[in-house]
Coordinates of C-alpha atoms and ligand atoms in Angstrom, one line a residue:
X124 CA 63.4 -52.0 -29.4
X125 CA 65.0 -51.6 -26.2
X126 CA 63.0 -53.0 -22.9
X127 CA 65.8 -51.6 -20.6
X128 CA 68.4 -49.1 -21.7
X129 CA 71.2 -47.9 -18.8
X130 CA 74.1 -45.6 -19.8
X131 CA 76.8 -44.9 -17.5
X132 CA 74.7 -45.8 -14.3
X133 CA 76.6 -45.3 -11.2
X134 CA 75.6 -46.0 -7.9
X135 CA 77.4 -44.6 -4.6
X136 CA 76.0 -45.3 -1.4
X137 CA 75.9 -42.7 1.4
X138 CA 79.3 -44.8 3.3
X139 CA 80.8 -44.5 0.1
X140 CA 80.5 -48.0 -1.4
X141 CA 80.3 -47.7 -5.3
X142 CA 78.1 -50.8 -6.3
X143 CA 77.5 -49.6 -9.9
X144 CA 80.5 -48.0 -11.7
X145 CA 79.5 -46.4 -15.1
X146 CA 77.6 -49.1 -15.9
X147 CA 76.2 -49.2 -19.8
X148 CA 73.9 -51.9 -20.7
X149 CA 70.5 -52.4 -23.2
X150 CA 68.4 -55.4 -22.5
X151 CA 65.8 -56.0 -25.3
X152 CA 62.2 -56.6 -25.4
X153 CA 61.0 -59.9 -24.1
X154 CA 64.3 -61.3 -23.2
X155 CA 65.0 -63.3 -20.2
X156 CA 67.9 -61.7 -19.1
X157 CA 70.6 -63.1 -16.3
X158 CA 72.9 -60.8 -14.1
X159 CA 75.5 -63.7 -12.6
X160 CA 78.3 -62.8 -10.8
X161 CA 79.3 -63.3 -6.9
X162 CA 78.2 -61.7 -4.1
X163 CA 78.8 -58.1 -3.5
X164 CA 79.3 -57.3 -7.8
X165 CA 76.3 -55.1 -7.8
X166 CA 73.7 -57.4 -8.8
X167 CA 71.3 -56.3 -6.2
X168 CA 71.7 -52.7 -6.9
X169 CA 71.5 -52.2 -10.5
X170 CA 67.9 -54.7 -9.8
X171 CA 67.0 -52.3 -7.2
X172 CA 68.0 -48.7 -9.1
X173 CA 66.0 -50.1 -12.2
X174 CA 63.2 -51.2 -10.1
X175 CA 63.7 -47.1 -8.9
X176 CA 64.0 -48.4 -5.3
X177 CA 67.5 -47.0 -5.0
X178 CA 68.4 -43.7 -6.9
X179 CA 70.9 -43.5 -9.7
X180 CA 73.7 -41.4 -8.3
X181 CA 74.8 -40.6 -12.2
X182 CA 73.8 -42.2 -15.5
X183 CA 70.3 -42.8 -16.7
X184 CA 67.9 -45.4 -16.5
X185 CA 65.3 -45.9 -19.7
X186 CA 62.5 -48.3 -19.6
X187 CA 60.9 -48.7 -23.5
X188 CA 60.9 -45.3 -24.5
X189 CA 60.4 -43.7 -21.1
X190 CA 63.5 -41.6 -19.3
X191 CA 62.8 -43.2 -15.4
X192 CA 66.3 -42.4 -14.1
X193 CA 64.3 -40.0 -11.3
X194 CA 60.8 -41.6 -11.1
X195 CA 59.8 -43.3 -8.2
X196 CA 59.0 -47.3 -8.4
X197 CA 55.3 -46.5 -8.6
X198 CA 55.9 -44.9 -11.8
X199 CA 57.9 -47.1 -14.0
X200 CA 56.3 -49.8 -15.7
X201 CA 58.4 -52.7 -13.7
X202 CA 57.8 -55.3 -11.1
X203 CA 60.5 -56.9 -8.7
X204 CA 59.9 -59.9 -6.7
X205 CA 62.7 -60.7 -4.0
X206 CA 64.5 -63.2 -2.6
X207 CA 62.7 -63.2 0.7
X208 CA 59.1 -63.3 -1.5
X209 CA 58.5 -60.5 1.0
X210 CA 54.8 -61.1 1.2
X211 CA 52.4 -59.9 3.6
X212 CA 52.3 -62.4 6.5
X213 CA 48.7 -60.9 7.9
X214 CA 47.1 -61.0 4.6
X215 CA 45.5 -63.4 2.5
X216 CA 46.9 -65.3 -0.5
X217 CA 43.9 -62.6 -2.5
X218 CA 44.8 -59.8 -0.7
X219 CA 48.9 -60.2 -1.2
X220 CA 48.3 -60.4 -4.8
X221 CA 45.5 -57.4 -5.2
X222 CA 48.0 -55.1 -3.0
X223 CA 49.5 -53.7 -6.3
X224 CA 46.4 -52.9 -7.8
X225 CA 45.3 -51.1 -4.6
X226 CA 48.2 -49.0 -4.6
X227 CA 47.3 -48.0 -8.2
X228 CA 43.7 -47.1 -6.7
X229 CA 42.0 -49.9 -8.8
X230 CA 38.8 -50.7 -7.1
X231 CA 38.2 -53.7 -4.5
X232 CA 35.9 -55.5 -7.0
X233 CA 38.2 -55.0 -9.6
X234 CA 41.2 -56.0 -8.2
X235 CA 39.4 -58.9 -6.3
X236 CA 38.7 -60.1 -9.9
X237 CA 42.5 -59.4 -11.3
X238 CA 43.7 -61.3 -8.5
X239 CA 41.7 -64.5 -9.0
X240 CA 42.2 -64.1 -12.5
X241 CA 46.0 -63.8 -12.0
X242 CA 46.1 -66.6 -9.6
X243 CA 44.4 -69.2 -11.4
X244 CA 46.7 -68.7 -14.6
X245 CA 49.3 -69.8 -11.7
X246 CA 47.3 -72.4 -10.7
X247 CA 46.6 -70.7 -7.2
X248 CA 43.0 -70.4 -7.0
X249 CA 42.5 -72.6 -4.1
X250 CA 45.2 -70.7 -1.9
X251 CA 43.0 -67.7 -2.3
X252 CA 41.8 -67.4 1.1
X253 CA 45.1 -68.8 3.0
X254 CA 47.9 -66.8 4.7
X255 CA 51.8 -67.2 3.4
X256 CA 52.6 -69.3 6.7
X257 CA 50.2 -71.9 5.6
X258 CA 51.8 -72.5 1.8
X259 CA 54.7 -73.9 0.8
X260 CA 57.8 -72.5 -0.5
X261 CA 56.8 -73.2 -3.5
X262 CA 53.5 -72.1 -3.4
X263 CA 54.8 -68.6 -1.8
X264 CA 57.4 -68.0 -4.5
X265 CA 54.4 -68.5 -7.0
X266 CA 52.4 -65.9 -4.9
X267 CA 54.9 -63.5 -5.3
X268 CA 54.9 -64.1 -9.1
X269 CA 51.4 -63.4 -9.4
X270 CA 51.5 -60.2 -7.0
X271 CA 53.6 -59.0 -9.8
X272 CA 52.1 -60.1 -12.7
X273 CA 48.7 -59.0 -11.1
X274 CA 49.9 -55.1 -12.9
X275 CA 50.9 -56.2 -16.2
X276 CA 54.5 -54.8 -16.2
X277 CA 56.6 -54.2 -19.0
X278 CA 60.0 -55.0 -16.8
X279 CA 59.6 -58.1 -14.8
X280 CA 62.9 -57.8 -12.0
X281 CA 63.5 -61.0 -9.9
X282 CA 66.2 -61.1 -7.5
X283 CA 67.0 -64.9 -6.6
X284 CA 63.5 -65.5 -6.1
X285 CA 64.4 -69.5 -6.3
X286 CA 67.2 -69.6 -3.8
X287 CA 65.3 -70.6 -1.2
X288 CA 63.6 -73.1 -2.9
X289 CA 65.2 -76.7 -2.5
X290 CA 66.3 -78.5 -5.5
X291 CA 63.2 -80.1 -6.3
X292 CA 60.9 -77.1 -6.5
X293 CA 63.6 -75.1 -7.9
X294 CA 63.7 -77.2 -11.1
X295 CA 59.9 -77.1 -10.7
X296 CA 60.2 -73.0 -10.8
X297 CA 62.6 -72.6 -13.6
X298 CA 60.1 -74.5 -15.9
X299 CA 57.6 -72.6 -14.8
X300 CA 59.1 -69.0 -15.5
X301 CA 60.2 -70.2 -18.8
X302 CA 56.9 -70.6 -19.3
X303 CA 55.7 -67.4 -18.3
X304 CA 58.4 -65.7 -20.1
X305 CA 57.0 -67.8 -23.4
X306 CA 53.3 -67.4 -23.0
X307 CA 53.5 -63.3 -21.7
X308 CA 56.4 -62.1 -23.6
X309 CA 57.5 -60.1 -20.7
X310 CA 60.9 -59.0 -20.4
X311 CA 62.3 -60.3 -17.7
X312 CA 66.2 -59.9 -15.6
X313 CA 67.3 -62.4 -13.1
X314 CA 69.6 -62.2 -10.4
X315 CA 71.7 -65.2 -9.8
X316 CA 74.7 -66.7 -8.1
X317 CA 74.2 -69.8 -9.7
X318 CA 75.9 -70.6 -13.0
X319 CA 73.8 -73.3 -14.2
X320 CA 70.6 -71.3 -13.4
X321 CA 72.0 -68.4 -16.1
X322 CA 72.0 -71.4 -18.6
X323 CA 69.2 -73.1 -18.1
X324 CA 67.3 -70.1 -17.6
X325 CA 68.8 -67.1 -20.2
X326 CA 68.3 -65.8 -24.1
X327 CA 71.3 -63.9 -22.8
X328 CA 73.9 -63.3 -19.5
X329 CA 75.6 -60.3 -18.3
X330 CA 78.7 -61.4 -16.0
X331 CA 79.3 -58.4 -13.0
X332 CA 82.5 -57.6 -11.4
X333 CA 82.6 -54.8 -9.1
X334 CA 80.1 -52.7 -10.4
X335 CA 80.7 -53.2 -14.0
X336 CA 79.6 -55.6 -16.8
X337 CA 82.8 -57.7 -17.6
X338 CA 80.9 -59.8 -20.2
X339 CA 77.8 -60.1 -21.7
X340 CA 76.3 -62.5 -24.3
X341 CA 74.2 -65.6 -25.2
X342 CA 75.0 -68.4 -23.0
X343 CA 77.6 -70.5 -25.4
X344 CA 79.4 -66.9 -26.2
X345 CA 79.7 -66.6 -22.1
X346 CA 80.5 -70.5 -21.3
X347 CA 82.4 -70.7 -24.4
X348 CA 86.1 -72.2 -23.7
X349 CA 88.7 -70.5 -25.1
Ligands
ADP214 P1 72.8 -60.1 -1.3 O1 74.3 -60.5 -1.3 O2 71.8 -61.2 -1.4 O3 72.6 -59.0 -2.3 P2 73.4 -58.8 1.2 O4 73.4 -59.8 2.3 O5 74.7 -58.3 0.6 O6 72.5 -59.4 0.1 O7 72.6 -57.6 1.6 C1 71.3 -57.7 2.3 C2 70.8 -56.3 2.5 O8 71.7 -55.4 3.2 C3 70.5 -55.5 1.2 O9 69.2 -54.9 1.4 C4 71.6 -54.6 1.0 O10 71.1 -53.4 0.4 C5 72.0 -54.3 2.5 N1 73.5 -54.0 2.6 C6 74.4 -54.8 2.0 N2 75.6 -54.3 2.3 C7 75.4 -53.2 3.0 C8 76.3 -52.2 3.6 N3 77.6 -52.2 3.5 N4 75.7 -51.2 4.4 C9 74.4 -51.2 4.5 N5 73.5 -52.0 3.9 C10 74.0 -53.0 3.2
ADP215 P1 75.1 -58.4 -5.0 O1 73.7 -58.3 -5.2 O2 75.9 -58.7 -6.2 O3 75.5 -59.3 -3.8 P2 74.9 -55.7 -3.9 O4 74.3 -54.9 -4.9 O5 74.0 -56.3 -2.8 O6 75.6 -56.9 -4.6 O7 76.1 -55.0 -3.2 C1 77.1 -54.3 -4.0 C2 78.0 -53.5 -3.0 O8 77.3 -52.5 -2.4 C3 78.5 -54.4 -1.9 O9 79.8 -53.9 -1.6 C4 77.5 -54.1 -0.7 O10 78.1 -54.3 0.5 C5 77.2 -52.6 -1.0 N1 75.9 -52.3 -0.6 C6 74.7 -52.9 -0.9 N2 73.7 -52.3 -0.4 C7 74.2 -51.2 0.4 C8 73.6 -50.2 1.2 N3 72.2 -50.1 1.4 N4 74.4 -49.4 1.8 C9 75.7 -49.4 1.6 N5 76.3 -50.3 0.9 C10 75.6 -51.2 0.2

């Protein structure tokens, strides 16, 4: 089955940009998933109109079974985690992760428990009670991860979430979402830049160019010399 089905997806912005030009493209269940191409091909967007946090402008957006093309993010079964980590700088470490499940309207002492649960499959549980100033990038980056595992998507949607890592910890990270990927099963698409992240990282790569898939396929089929 299908995690992630798009057909013709287009995407114009209000100035008139077209980042996503009739783009057709089915990602399957528990498959770790690269979108590589250079800045400005769309990457961003199609992450973003999956995640529902930009609206499709045409084409349609399926996630498992489920038509999402006009949801709203809080009702499709996906989680995105950003470049930036964009976590809450006046909360804690628990409260960052829990913030999900309070949106949802899960109640404080469950999602108190979630979120420790959550963070010590991460390896967290001592951060618990600091703030994101006082943790590494690392340790941030793995925040983020648990704040959206902490909902049990179906669609996990990361968008560079290691570029800001340096080399070290980077390596550190891609071992660490392989894992995840392994032990959870959870589809997940990448956004990169970064050639040798697609192939260290990906069952399978879709290469962008201006708002359209130019080629997609396993790693050797996309690196493959002609
Ligand atoms: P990246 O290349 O990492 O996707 P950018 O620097 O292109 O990031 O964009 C950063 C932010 O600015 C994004 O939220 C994007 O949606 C927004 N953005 C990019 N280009 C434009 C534009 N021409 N007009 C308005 N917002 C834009
Ligand atoms: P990538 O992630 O591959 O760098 P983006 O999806 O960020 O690409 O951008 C694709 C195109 O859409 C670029 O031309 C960018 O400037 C434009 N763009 C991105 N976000 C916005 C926005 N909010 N408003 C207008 N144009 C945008």
């Amino acid at each position: 089955m299908s995690a992630i089905t798009l057909r013709e997806l287009t995407k114009v912005y209000p100035n008139g940009v077209r980042a996503l030009d009739a783009l057709d493209l089915e990602i399957a269940d528990g498959e770790f998933f690269a979108l590589l191409g250079p800045s400005g091909c769309g990457k961003t967007t199609l992450l973003r109109t999956i995640a529902g946090l930009e609206l499709a402008s045409a084409g349609s957006v399926r996630i498992g079974e489920r038509a999402v093309t006009n949801l709203p993010p809080g009702q499709r079964d996906v989680a995105m985690v950003f470049q930036d980590y964009a976590l809450f700088p006046h909360m804690t470490v628990r409260d960052n992760i829990a913030y999900p499940l309070r949106i949802k309207k899960v109640g404080k002492a469950a999602r108190h428990d979630k979120a420790a649960a959550t963070a010590d499959e991460l390896g967290l549980s001592a951060l618990l009670d600091r703030r994101p100033g006082q943790l590494s990038g690392g340790q941030q980056q793995r925040v983020a991860l648990a704040r959206a595992m902490a909902c049990h998507p179906q669609v996990f949607l990361l968008d560079e979430p290691l570029s800001n890592l340096d080399a070290r910890l980077r390596l550190e990270a891609r071992t660490f979402l392989k894992r995840l990927q392994r032990e959870l099963g959870v589809t997940t698409v990448f956004v990169t830049h970064d050639q040798a992240e697609a192939l260290a990282l990906a069952d399978r790569i879709a290469v962008m160019e201006g708002g359209r898939i130019r080629q997609v396929g396993t790693p050797t089929e996309v690196f493959r010399r002609p």
